[in-house]
């Protein structure tokens, strides 16, 4: 029995980042959609919910990714969607948002948190791990 490709929604205000990672993920069999901000992403999710969302942390505000992840997990339609938050803020500004426990990760409303730049093999491994663990 053939399984349908998993759907991933990339959310970032950096068009180069979106294009690069879209290509990486599509080359590994995922269906990928892109959005430039959380509002656009929520519209796309309403039309076709993805299996997983990969979102930047800093977009229109310092914590846009956290707010977006919270909206996803608070909405019964989207609660089961897996969320990866990515950021370069630690490198750029010296802030440390890395969760130190599963409880802190849960408080972020995220299933994973990664520091940019994320090498493609690491991103693909985390995506695969979450989708397999998520059992969707």
Short mmCIF file of N, CA and C in Angstrom, two decimals:
data_model
loop_
_atom_site.label_atom_id
_atom_site.label_comp_id
_atom_site.label_asym_id
_atom_site.label_seq_id
_atom_site.Cartn_x
_atom_site.Cartn_y
_atom_site.Cartn_z
N UNK A 1 0.84 -1.18 0.00
CA UNK A 1 0.00 0.00 0.00
C UNK A 1 0.89 1.25 0.00
N UNK A 2 0.60 2.14 -0.89
CA UNK A 2 1.38 3.37 -1.01
C UNK A 2 0.87 4.41 -0.03
N UNK A 3 1.82 5.08 0.66
CA UNK A 3 1.42 6.13 1.58
C UNK A 3 1.59 7.48 0.91
N UNK A 4 0.72 8.40 1.27
CA UNK A 4 0.82 9.73 0.67
C UNK A 4 1.95 10.51 1.35
N UNK A 5 2.59 11.39 0.59
CA UNK A 5 3.69 12.18 1.17
C UNK A 5 3.19 13.06 2.31
N UNK A 6 4.03 13.21 3.31
CA UNK A 6 3.71 14.05 4.46
C UNK A 6 3.80 15.52 4.05
N UNK A 7 2.92 16.34 4.63
CA UNK A 7 2.86 17.77 4.31
C UNK A 7 3.58 18.58 5.39
N UNK A 8 4.43 19.48 4.93
CA UNK A 8 5.18 20.36 5.83
C UNK A 8 4.92 21.80 5.42
N UNK A 9 4.71 22.64 6.42
CA UNK A 9 4.55 24.08 6.19
C UNK A 9 5.76 24.78 6.79
N UNK A 10 6.52 25.48 5.95
CA UNK A 10 7.66 26.29 6.38
C UNK A 10 7.19 27.72 6.56
N UNK A 11 7.55 28.33 7.69
CA UNK A 11 7.14 29.71 7.97
C UNK A 11 8.38 30.52 8.36
N UNK A 12 8.69 31.50 7.55
CA UNK A 12 9.88 32.33 7.79
C UNK A 12 9.76 33.58 6.94
N UNK A 13 10.27 34.71 7.44
CA UNK A 13 10.23 35.93 6.64
C UNK A 13 11.43 36.07 5.71
N UNK A 14 12.29 35.07 5.68
CA UNK A 14 13.47 35.05 4.82
C UNK A 14 13.19 34.15 3.61
N UNK A 15 12.98 34.75 2.45
CA UNK A 15 12.61 33.98 1.26
C UNK A 15 13.71 33.01 0.84
N UNK A 16 14.97 33.37 1.02
CA UNK A 16 16.07 32.45 0.68
C UNK A 16 16.03 31.21 1.56
N UNK A 17 15.78 31.41 2.84
CA UNK A 17 15.69 30.28 3.76
C UNK A 17 14.53 29.35 3.35
N UNK A 18 13.39 29.95 3.04
CA UNK A 18 12.24 29.15 2.63
C UNK A 18 12.55 28.33 1.38
N UNK A 19 13.13 28.96 0.38
CA UNK A 19 13.41 28.27 -0.88
C UNK A 19 14.42 27.15 -0.69
N UNK A 20 15.48 27.40 0.03
CA UNK A 20 16.50 26.38 0.26
C UNK A 20 15.92 25.17 0.97
N UNK A 21 15.20 25.41 2.05
CA UNK A 21 14.66 24.30 2.82
C UNK A 21 13.48 23.62 2.14
N UNK A 22 12.73 24.37 1.35
CA UNK A 22 11.67 23.74 0.55
C UNK A 22 12.28 22.71 -0.39
N UNK A 23 13.35 23.10 -1.05
CA UNK A 23 14.01 22.19 -2.00
C UNK A 23 14.58 20.95 -1.30
N UNK A 24 15.20 21.16 -0.15
CA UNK A 24 15.77 20.05 0.61
C UNK A 24 14.67 19.06 1.00
N UNK A 25 13.59 19.58 1.55
CA UNK A 25 12.50 18.71 2.01
C UNK A 25 11.79 18.03 0.85
N UNK A 26 11.54 18.77 -0.23
CA UNK A 26 10.88 18.15 -1.39
C UNK A 26 11.76 17.07 -2.01
N UNK A 27 13.06 17.26 -2.00
CA UNK A 27 13.98 16.24 -2.55
C UNK A 27 13.91 14.94 -1.76
N UNK A 28 13.39 15.01 -0.55
CA UNK A 28 13.25 13.81 0.28
C UNK A 28 11.81 13.34 0.38
N UNK A 29 10.98 13.79 -0.56
CA UNK A 29 9.64 13.24 -0.70
C UNK A 29 8.52 13.93 0.05
N UNK A 30 8.81 15.06 0.70
CA UNK A 30 7.77 15.77 1.43
C UNK A 30 7.05 16.76 0.51
N UNK A 31 5.78 16.98 0.75
CA UNK A 31 5.05 18.06 0.11
C UNK A 31 5.23 19.28 1.00
N UNK A 32 5.70 20.37 0.40
CA UNK A 32 6.05 21.54 1.20
C UNK A 32 5.30 22.77 0.71
N UNK A 33 4.77 23.51 1.66
CA UNK A 33 4.16 24.80 1.39
C UNK A 33 4.92 25.82 2.22
N UNK A 34 4.91 27.07 1.79
CA UNK A 34 5.66 28.12 2.48
C UNK A 34 4.76 29.30 2.80
N UNK A 35 5.08 29.95 3.90
CA UNK A 35 4.39 31.18 4.29
C UNK A 35 5.43 32.14 4.86
N UNK A 36 5.19 33.44 4.65
CA UNK A 36 6.14 34.45 5.10
C UNK A 36 5.86 35.00 6.49
N UNK A 37 4.70 34.66 7.05
CA UNK A 37 4.38 35.12 8.40
C UNK A 37 3.30 34.21 8.99
N UNK A 38 3.12 34.26 10.30
CA UNK A 38 2.14 33.39 10.95
C UNK A 38 0.70 33.56 10.45
N UNK A 39 0.28 34.77 10.12
CA UNK A 39 -1.09 34.96 9.63
C UNK A 39 -1.31 34.23 8.31
N UNK A 40 -0.36 34.37 7.39
CA UNK A 40 -0.45 33.65 6.11
C UNK A 40 -0.43 32.14 6.37
N UNK A 41 0.40 31.72 7.31
CA UNK A 41 0.49 30.29 7.63
C UNK A 41 -0.83 29.75 8.16
N UNK A 42 -1.48 30.50 9.04
CA UNK A 42 -2.77 30.05 9.60
C UNK A 42 -3.84 29.94 8.51
N UNK A 43 -3.82 30.85 7.56
CA UNK A 43 -4.77 30.77 6.43
C UNK A 43 -4.52 29.49 5.63
N UNK A 44 -3.25 29.21 5.36
CA UNK A 44 -2.92 28.01 4.59
C UNK A 44 -3.27 26.75 5.38
N UNK A 45 -3.05 26.79 6.69
CA UNK A 45 -3.37 25.63 7.53
C UNK A 45 -4.87 25.37 7.56
N UNK A 46 -5.66 26.42 7.53
CA UNK A 46 -7.11 26.26 7.53
C UNK A 46 -7.58 25.58 6.25
N UNK A 47 -6.92 25.89 5.15
CA UNK A 47 -7.29 25.30 3.87
C UNK A 47 -6.79 23.86 3.75
N UNK A 48 -5.60 23.59 4.26
CA UNK A 48 -5.00 22.26 4.15
C UNK A 48 -4.01 22.07 5.30
N UNK A 49 -4.45 21.48 6.41
CA UNK A 49 -3.56 21.31 7.56
C UNK A 49 -2.35 20.42 7.23
N UNK A 50 -1.17 20.87 7.61
CA UNK A 50 0.03 20.06 7.38
C UNK A 50 0.21 19.03 8.50
N UNK A 51 1.15 18.13 8.30
CA UNK A 51 1.52 17.18 9.35
C UNK A 51 2.49 17.84 10.33
N UNK A 52 3.27 18.79 9.81
CA UNK A 52 4.32 19.42 10.61
C UNK A 52 4.54 20.85 10.15
N UNK A 53 4.81 21.74 11.11
CA UNK A 53 5.13 23.13 10.82
C UNK A 53 6.56 23.38 11.29
N UNK A 54 7.35 24.01 10.44
CA UNK A 54 8.68 24.46 10.81
C UNK A 54 8.64 25.98 10.74
N UNK A 55 8.81 26.63 11.90
CA UNK A 55 8.67 28.08 11.94
C UNK A 55 9.89 28.76 12.54
N UNK A 56 10.19 29.92 12.00
CA UNK A 56 11.22 30.77 12.57
C UNK A 56 10.68 31.37 13.86
N UNK A 57 11.57 31.74 14.77
CA UNK A 57 11.15 32.38 16.01
C UNK A 57 10.89 33.87 15.80
N UNK A 58 11.87 34.57 15.22
CA UNK A 58 11.76 36.02 15.04
C UNK A 58 11.30 36.35 13.63
N UNK A 59 10.11 36.90 13.55
CA UNK A 59 9.61 37.38 12.27
C UNK A 59 9.18 38.81 12.47
N UNK A 60 7.88 39.06 12.62
CA UNK A 60 7.44 40.44 12.83
C UNK A 60 7.67 40.91 14.27
N UNK A 61 7.98 39.97 15.17
CA UNK A 61 8.33 40.33 16.55
C UNK A 61 9.33 39.31 17.07
N UNK A 62 9.94 39.63 18.20
CA UNK A 62 10.98 38.78 18.77
C UNK A 62 10.47 37.37 19.06
N UNK A 63 9.21 37.25 19.44
CA UNK A 63 8.68 35.95 19.82
C UNK A 63 7.53 35.47 18.92
N UNK A 64 7.53 35.89 17.68
CA UNK A 64 6.44 35.53 16.76
C UNK A 64 6.28 34.02 16.64
N UNK A 65 7.38 33.28 16.62
CA UNK A 65 7.30 31.83 16.50
C UNK A 65 6.64 31.19 17.72
N UNK A 66 6.94 31.71 18.91
CA UNK A 66 6.30 31.19 20.12
C UNK A 66 4.80 31.46 20.09
N UNK A 67 4.41 32.67 19.73
CA UNK A 67 2.99 33.02 19.66
C UNK A 67 2.27 32.17 18.62
N UNK A 68 2.91 31.95 17.49
CA UNK A 68 2.34 31.13 16.42
C UNK A 68 2.16 29.69 16.91
N UNK A 69 3.19 29.13 17.53
CA UNK A 69 3.11 27.75 18.03
C UNK A 69 1.98 27.62 19.06
N UNK A 70 1.84 28.64 19.89
CA UNK A 70 0.78 28.63 20.90
C UNK A 70 -0.60 28.62 20.24
N UNK A 71 -0.76 29.40 19.17
CA UNK A 71 -2.04 29.41 18.45
C UNK A 71 -2.34 28.05 17.84
N UNK A 72 -1.30 27.40 17.30
CA UNK A 72 -1.48 26.07 16.70
C UNK A 72 -1.97 25.09 17.75
N UNK A 73 -1.27 25.02 18.87
CA UNK A 73 -1.59 24.02 19.89
C UNK A 73 -2.89 24.33 20.64
N UNK A 74 -3.32 25.59 20.63
CA UNK A 74 -4.57 25.96 21.30
C UNK A 74 -5.80 25.71 20.44
N UNK A 75 -5.61 25.55 19.15
CA UNK A 75 -6.72 25.36 18.21
C UNK A 75 -7.00 23.86 18.05
N UNK A 76 -8.21 23.40 18.40
CA UNK A 76 -8.52 21.97 18.28
C UNK A 76 -8.29 21.40 16.88
N UNK A 77 -8.43 22.23 15.85
CA UNK A 77 -8.21 21.74 14.48
C UNK A 77 -6.74 21.42 14.22
N UNK A 78 -5.85 22.10 14.94
CA UNK A 78 -4.42 21.99 14.65
C UNK A 78 -3.60 21.35 15.77
N UNK A 79 -4.21 21.06 16.88
CA UNK A 79 -3.49 20.61 18.08
C UNK A 79 -2.53 19.45 17.81
N UNK A 80 -2.87 18.55 16.91
CA UNK A 80 -2.02 17.38 16.65
C UNK A 80 -0.86 17.68 15.69
N UNK A 81 -0.84 18.86 15.11
CA UNK A 81 0.23 19.22 14.18
C UNK A 81 1.53 19.40 14.95
N UNK A 82 2.57 18.78 14.46
CA UNK A 82 3.89 18.89 15.08
C UNK A 82 4.51 20.24 14.74
N UNK A 83 5.28 20.79 15.68
CA UNK A 83 5.88 22.11 15.48
C UNK A 83 7.37 22.07 15.82
N UNK A 84 8.18 22.56 14.88
CA UNK A 84 9.60 22.77 15.11
C UNK A 84 9.83 24.28 15.06
N UNK A 85 10.45 24.82 16.10
CA UNK A 85 10.82 26.24 16.12
C UNK A 85 12.31 26.34 15.85
N UNK A 86 12.67 27.21 14.91
CA UNK A 86 14.07 27.46 14.57
C UNK A 86 14.41 28.90 14.88
N UNK A 87 15.66 29.15 15.27
CA UNK A 87 16.07 30.53 15.49
C UNK A 87 17.57 30.70 15.37
N UNK A 88 17.96 31.89 15.00
CA UNK A 88 19.37 32.28 15.00
C UNK A 88 19.61 33.33 16.08
N UNK A 89 18.61 33.56 16.93
CA UNK A 89 18.72 34.63 17.92
C UNK A 89 19.87 34.40 18.89
N UNK A 90 20.12 33.16 19.23
CA UNK A 90 21.23 32.87 20.14
C UNK A 90 22.55 33.32 19.56
N UNK A 91 22.73 33.05 18.29
CA UNK A 91 23.95 33.44 17.60
C UNK A 91 24.01 34.95 17.37
N UNK A 92 22.89 35.52 16.99
CA UNK A 92 22.86 36.94 16.64
C UNK A 92 22.90 37.87 17.85
N UNK A 93 22.11 37.55 18.86
CA UNK A 93 21.96 38.47 19.99
C UNK A 93 22.42 37.91 21.33
N UNK A 94 22.81 36.65 21.32
CA UNK A 94 23.29 36.05 22.56
C UNK A 94 22.20 35.58 23.51
N UNK A 95 20.94 35.57 23.07
CA UNK A 95 19.85 35.07 23.90
C UNK A 95 19.86 33.54 23.87
N UNK A 96 19.52 32.93 24.97
CA UNK A 96 19.46 31.48 25.03
C UNK A 96 18.02 31.05 25.29
N UNK A 97 17.35 30.61 24.24
CA UNK A 97 15.98 30.13 24.37
C UNK A 97 15.92 28.60 24.39
N UNK A 98 17.06 27.93 24.30
CA UNK A 98 17.05 26.47 24.25
C UNK A 98 16.37 25.88 25.47
N UNK A 99 15.39 25.02 25.22
CA UNK A 99 14.71 24.38 26.35
C UNK A 99 15.65 23.40 27.05
N UNK A 100 15.59 23.36 28.37
CA UNK A 100 16.46 22.49 29.14
C UNK A 100 15.74 21.23 29.62
N UNK A 101 14.45 21.15 29.31
CA UNK A 101 13.68 19.98 29.72
C UNK A 101 12.47 19.83 28.80
N UNK A 102 11.84 18.68 28.89
CA UNK A 102 10.62 18.45 28.11
C UNK A 102 9.53 19.42 28.55
N UNK A 103 9.53 19.77 29.82
CA UNK A 103 8.53 20.72 30.35
C UNK A 103 8.71 22.10 29.71
N UNK A 104 9.97 22.55 29.57
CA UNK A 104 10.23 23.84 28.93
C UNK A 104 9.86 23.80 27.45
N UNK A 105 10.15 22.69 26.78
CA UNK A 105 9.77 22.55 25.37
C UNK A 105 8.25 22.58 25.23
N UNK A 106 7.57 21.91 26.13
CA UNK A 106 6.11 21.91 26.12
C UNK A 106 5.56 23.32 26.36
N UNK A 107 6.21 24.09 27.23
CA UNK A 107 5.78 25.46 27.49
C UNK A 107 5.93 26.34 26.25
N UNK A 108 6.85 25.98 25.37
CA UNK A 108 7.03 26.70 24.11
C UNK A 108 5.97 26.29 23.08
N UNK A 109 5.18 25.26 23.41
CA UNK A 109 4.19 24.71 22.48
C UNK A 109 4.88 24.15 21.24
N UNK A 110 6.07 23.60 21.45
CA UNK A 110 6.85 23.06 20.34
C UNK A 110 7.20 21.60 20.59
N UNK A 111 7.42 20.88 19.51
CA UNK A 111 7.86 19.49 19.60
C UNK A 111 9.37 19.39 19.45
N UNK A 112 9.99 20.46 18.92
CA UNK A 112 11.45 20.52 18.80
C UNK A 112 11.86 21.98 18.67
N UNK A 113 13.10 22.25 19.07
CA UNK A 113 13.66 23.60 18.99
C UNK A 113 15.09 23.45 18.50
N UNK A 114 15.42 24.14 17.40
CA UNK A 114 16.76 24.01 16.81
C UNK A 114 17.35 25.39 16.55
N UNK A 115 18.67 25.50 16.71
CA UNK A 115 19.39 26.73 16.42
C UNK A 115 19.79 26.77 14.94
N UNK A 116 19.55 27.90 14.29
CA UNK A 116 19.99 28.14 12.92
C UNK A 116 21.47 28.51 12.95
N UNK A 117 22.21 28.20 11.94
CA UNK A 117 21.77 27.43 10.78
C UNK A 117 21.69 25.95 11.12
N UNK A 118 20.66 25.31 10.62
CA UNK A 118 20.47 23.88 10.82
C UNK A 118 20.94 23.18 9.55
N UNK A 119 21.97 22.35 9.64
CA UNK A 119 22.41 21.62 8.45
C UNK A 119 21.28 20.74 7.92
N UNK A 120 21.12 20.66 6.60
CA UNK A 120 20.02 19.86 6.05
C UNK A 120 19.91 18.45 6.63
N UNK A 121 21.01 17.70 6.80
CA UNK A 121 20.85 16.36 7.38
C UNK A 121 20.24 16.38 8.79
N UNK A 122 20.58 17.39 9.59
CA UNK A 122 20.02 17.49 10.94
C UNK A 122 18.53 17.83 10.89
N UNK A 123 18.16 18.73 9.99
CA UNK A 123 16.74 19.09 9.85
C UNK A 123 15.95 17.88 9.37
N UNK A 124 16.45 17.19 8.36
CA UNK A 124 15.76 16.00 7.85
C UNK A 124 15.62 14.92 8.91
N UNK A 125 16.66 14.73 9.71
CA UNK A 125 16.60 13.72 10.77
C UNK A 125 15.54 14.08 11.81
N UNK A 126 15.46 15.36 12.19
CA UNK A 126 14.48 15.78 13.18
C UNK A 126 13.06 15.66 12.63
N UNK A 127 12.87 16.05 11.37
CA UNK A 127 11.57 15.93 10.73
C UNK A 127 11.13 14.46 10.71
N UNK A 128 12.02 13.59 10.28
CA UNK A 128 11.70 12.16 10.22
C UNK A 128 11.37 11.61 11.61
N UNK A 129 12.20 11.96 12.59
CA UNK A 129 11.97 11.51 13.96
C UNK A 129 10.60 11.92 14.48
N UNK A 130 10.26 13.18 14.30
CA UNK A 130 8.98 13.68 14.80
C UNK A 130 7.79 13.04 14.07
N UNK A 131 7.89 12.93 12.76
CA UNK A 131 6.78 12.34 12.01
C UNK A 131 6.59 10.88 12.36
N UNK A 132 7.68 10.15 12.57
CA UNK A 132 7.57 8.75 12.97
C UNK A 132 7.01 8.63 14.39
N UNK A 133 7.48 9.48 15.28
CA UNK A 133 7.03 9.46 16.66
C UNK A 133 5.59 9.94 16.77
N UNK A 134 5.23 10.92 15.93
CA UNK A 134 3.88 11.49 15.96
C UNK A 134 2.82 10.50 15.55
N UNK A 135 3.21 9.54 14.73
CA UNK A 135 2.30 8.50 14.32
C UNK A 135 1.07 8.95 13.56
N UNK A 136 1.17 10.10 12.89
CA UNK A 136 0.01 10.59 12.13
C UNK A 136 -0.15 9.83 10.85
#
